Amino acid sequence: MSSNIRVGDLSVNRLGFGAMRVCGPDIWGPPKDRPNAHRVLRRAIELGVNFIDTADSYGPHVDEDLIAEALHPYPKGLVIATKGGLLRPRASAWNPDGRPAHLKRALDGSLKRLKLDRIDLYQLHAPDAKVPFADSVGALADGQRAGKIRHIGVSNVSVAQLEEARRICTIVSVQNEYNLEDRSSEDVLKACERLGIAFLPWYPLGAGNVLKKDKIKSIAKKFQTTPAQIALAWLLSKSPAMLPIPGTASIAHLEENVAAAALALSDQDFAALN
Ligand SMILES: NC(=O)c1ccc[n+]([C@@H]2O[C@H](COP(=O)([O-])OP(=O)(O)OC[C@H]3O[C@@H](n4cnc5c(N)ncnc54)[C@H](OP(=O)(O)O)[C@@H]3O)[C@@H](O)[C@H]2O)c1
């Protein structure tokens, strides 16, 4: 397994697991093969993964239920990061709801489903344009004061929003889209490096699309490895703040992804991808 990274006062392996893909198709409803979802989650732990990302909106609720079914009582040192602030009225909708009353209910629901007294990392899934951002972050700060949240993170934010959140409470992580093909959050990544907080790139494999790019395929061929491993090794080389959370419902892909943490790209290969 890879080196460690700090998430607040916690230390985790630098390659995490994004559990979103173990739900049903379109991240909606239960998986077709529930025992397989359990096996994938358990295999992640066997491979040394000790950071799992989920959200109440995955399923909705299904993902958190699957994690508790597969892994509770949790192994020592496992950090489960969940998120609140998005509603799923139907499979195609991911609607922000950043009202404090909703976030309070969402937090209580996640605690119950995950069978936890306190969530190690609770993230605001996305700012809600209809609600002052400070009110949403303030609701998480209230949850922390109530002892229900250990650390607070934010997701899908700009640098200005990160700064605003940091004026309200301590923020230990940001989760934004970032991969070889989408670097629109480069400024947020740099801010995380400067501030010494973790950056969790979502879609680290571009939801699979990055793997089709010729430049990745050719470097993968040179290393006799796979495009997914190159994409992840590039992220890990890119920044010490990076904590990738690749997702999969396949044990073979999980094993492949975790092994990427041991791959060292040369400066030349890194530059060719950059
Ligand atoms: N904060 C947010 O707004 C937000 C948004 C999206 C995602 N997320 C988080 O980020 C995590 C990662 O995102 P993601 O799972 O959507 O995207 P991803 O990790 O970029 O890609 C996952 C996709 O790639 C495939 N894949 C995974 N490993 C592979 C491999 N070794 N070879 C070939 N294909 C592979 C998977 O299919 P198979 O199942 O067939 O392997 C899946 O379709 C999620 O699990 C979730 O926790 C957060």
PDB file of C-alpha atoms and ligand atoms in Angstrom, residues 18-21 53-54 58 83 125 155-156 175 201-208 211 228 245-250 253 256-257, ligand 1:
ATOM      1  CA  GLY A  18     -15.027   5.385  -3.600  1.00  0.00           C
ATOM      2  CA  ALA A  19     -17.939   3.120  -2.704  1.00  0.00           C
ATOM      3  CA  MET A  20     -20.523   4.801  -4.951  1.00  0.00           C
ATOM      4  CA  ARG A  21     -20.273   2.142  -7.679  1.00  0.00           C
ATOM      5  CA  ASP A  53     -15.995   7.485   0.641  1.00  0.00           C
ATOM      6  CA  THR A  54     -19.783   7.333   0.411  1.00  0.00           C
ATOM      7  CA  TYR A  58     -25.858   7.012  -3.240  1.00  0.00           C
ATOM      8  CA  LYS A  83     -21.638  13.340   2.605  1.00  0.00           C
ATOM      9  CA  HIS A 125     -21.808  17.278  -0.886  1.00  0.00           C
ATOM     10  CA  SER A 155     -17.157  19.083  -1.960  1.00  0.00           C
ATOM     11  CA  ASN A 156     -17.693  20.776  -5.315  1.00  0.00           C
ATOM     12  CA  GLN A 175     -13.619  16.645  -2.788  1.00  0.00           C
ATOM     13  CA  PRO A 201     -10.325  13.874  -6.659  1.00  0.00           C
ATOM     14  CA  TRP A 202     -13.685  12.451  -7.679  1.00  0.00           C
ATOM     15  CA  TYR A 203     -13.888  10.740 -11.063  1.00  0.00           C
ATOM     16  CA  PRO A 204     -10.151   9.980 -10.734  1.00  0.00           C
ATOM     17  CA  LEU A 205     -10.543   7.705 -13.771  1.00  0.00           C
ATOM     18  CA  GLY A 206     -12.947  10.117 -15.464  1.00  0.00           C
ATOM     19  CA  ALA A 207     -15.635   7.498 -14.750  1.00  0.00           C
ATOM     20  CA  GLY A 208     -13.647   5.225 -17.078  1.00  0.00           C
ATOM     21  CA  LEU A 211      -8.615   5.139 -19.692  1.00  0.00           C
ATOM     22  CA  ALA A 228      -6.208   2.773 -14.737  1.00  0.00           C
ATOM     23  CA  ILE A 245     -10.952   7.445  -4.292  1.00  0.00           C
ATOM     24  CA  PRO A 246     -11.398   5.302  -7.435  1.00  0.00           C
ATOM     25  CA  GLY A 247     -14.674   3.441  -7.613  1.00  0.00           C
ATOM     26  CA  THR A 248     -15.552   0.016  -8.928  1.00  0.00           C
ATOM     27  CA  ALA A 249     -17.942  -2.868  -8.432  1.00  0.00           C
ATOM     28  CA  SER A 250     -15.303  -5.331  -9.649  1.00  0.00           C
ATOM     29  CA  HIS A 253     -10.468  -3.658 -10.934  1.00  0.00           C
ATOM     30  CA  GLU A 256      -5.614  -3.377 -10.015  1.00  0.00           C
ATOM     31  CA  ASN A 257      -6.394   0.096  -8.659  1.00  0.00           C
TER      32      ASN A 257
HETATM   33  N1  LIG B   1     -18.429  14.593  -4.560  1.00  0.00           N
HETATM   34  C1  LIG B   1     -19.046  14.321  -5.694  1.00  0.00           C
HETATM   35  O1  LIG B   1     -19.835  15.121  -6.211  1.00  0.00           O
HETATM   36  C2  LIG B   1     -18.766  13.005  -6.357  1.00  0.00           C
HETATM   37  C3  LIG B   1     -19.217  12.756  -7.669  1.00  0.00           C
HETATM   38  C4  LIG B   1     -18.902  11.520  -8.247  1.00  0.00           C
HETATM   39  C5  LIG B   1     -18.172  10.582  -7.526  1.00  0.00           C
HETATM   40  N2  LIG B   1     -17.779  10.850  -6.241  1.00  0.00           N
HETATM   41  C6  LIG B   1     -16.953   9.893  -5.449  1.00  0.00           C
HETATM   42  O2  LIG B   1     -15.818   9.579  -6.207  1.00  0.00           O
HETATM   43  C7  LIG B   1     -15.680   8.150  -6.308  1.00  0.00           C
HETATM   44  C8  LIG B   1     -15.047   7.803  -7.626  1.00  0.00           C
HETATM   45  O3  LIG B   1     -15.876   8.199  -8.691  1.00  0.00           O
HETATM   46  P1  LIG B   1     -16.445   7.166  -9.767  1.00  0.00           P
HETATM   47  O4  LIG B   1     -16.467   5.806  -9.201  1.00  0.00           O
HETATM   48  O5  LIG B   1     -17.696   7.741 -10.271  1.00  0.00           O
HETATM   49  O6  LIG B   1     -15.419   7.347 -10.949  1.00  0.00           O
HETATM   50  P2  LIG B   1     -13.981   6.712 -11.322  1.00  0.00           P
HETATM   51  O7  LIG B   1     -13.318   6.124 -10.143  1.00  0.00           O
HETATM   52  O8  LIG B   1     -13.297   7.759 -12.115  1.00  0.00           O
HETATM   53  O9  LIG B   1     -14.396   5.575 -12.352  1.00  0.00           O
HETATM   54  C9  LIG B   1     -15.188   4.511 -12.001  1.00  0.00           C
HETATM   55  C10 LIG B   1     -15.562   3.811 -13.289  1.00  0.00           C
HETATM   56  O10 LIG B   1     -14.398   3.289 -13.889  1.00  0.00           O
HETATM   57  C11 LIG B   1     -14.475   1.870 -13.968  1.00  0.00           C
HETATM   58  N3  LIG B   1     -13.204   1.327 -13.447  1.00  0.00           N
HETATM   59  C12 LIG B   1     -12.728   1.383 -12.179  1.00  0.00           C
HETATM   60  N4  LIG B   1     -11.531   0.789 -12.101  1.00  0.00           N
HETATM   61  C13 LIG B   1     -11.241   0.344 -13.350  1.00  0.00           C
HETATM   62  C14 LIG B   1     -10.151  -0.348 -13.877  1.00  0.00           C
HETATM   63  N5  LIG B   1      -9.097  -0.711 -13.139  1.00  0.00           N
HETATM   64  N6  LIG B   1     -10.180  -0.645 -15.210  1.00  0.00           N
HETATM   65  C15 LIG B   1     -11.223  -0.292 -15.972  1.00  0.00           C
HETATM   66  N7  LIG B   1     -12.306   0.371 -15.518  1.00  0.00           N
HETATM   67  C16 LIG B   1     -12.303   0.689 -14.213  1.00  0.00           C
HETATM   68  C17 LIG B   1     -15.630   1.447 -13.090  1.00  0.00           C
HETATM   69  O11 LIG B   1     -16.319   0.361 -13.664  1.00  0.00           O
HETATM   70  P3  LIG B   1     -16.275  -1.118 -12.996  1.00  0.00           P
HETATM   71  O12 LIG B   1     -17.259  -1.104 -11.862  1.00  0.00           O
HETATM   72  O13 LIG B   1     -16.658  -2.001 -14.113  1.00  0.00           O
HETATM   73  O14 LIG B   1     -14.875  -1.349 -12.527  1.00  0.00           O
HETATM   74  C18 LIG B   1     -16.517   2.676 -13.054  1.00  0.00           C
HETATM   75  O15 LIG B   1     -17.433   2.664 -14.120  1.00  0.00           O
HETATM   76  C19 LIG B   1     -17.107   7.644  -6.145  1.00  0.00           C
HETATM   77  O16 LIG B   1     -17.121   6.299  -5.767  1.00  0.00           O
HETATM   78  C20 LIG B   1     -17.647   8.582  -5.111  1.00  0.00           C
HETATM   79  O17 LIG B   1     -17.258   8.133  -3.820  1.00  0.00           O
HETATM   80  C21 LIG B   1     -18.051  12.052  -5.668  1.00  0.00           C
END
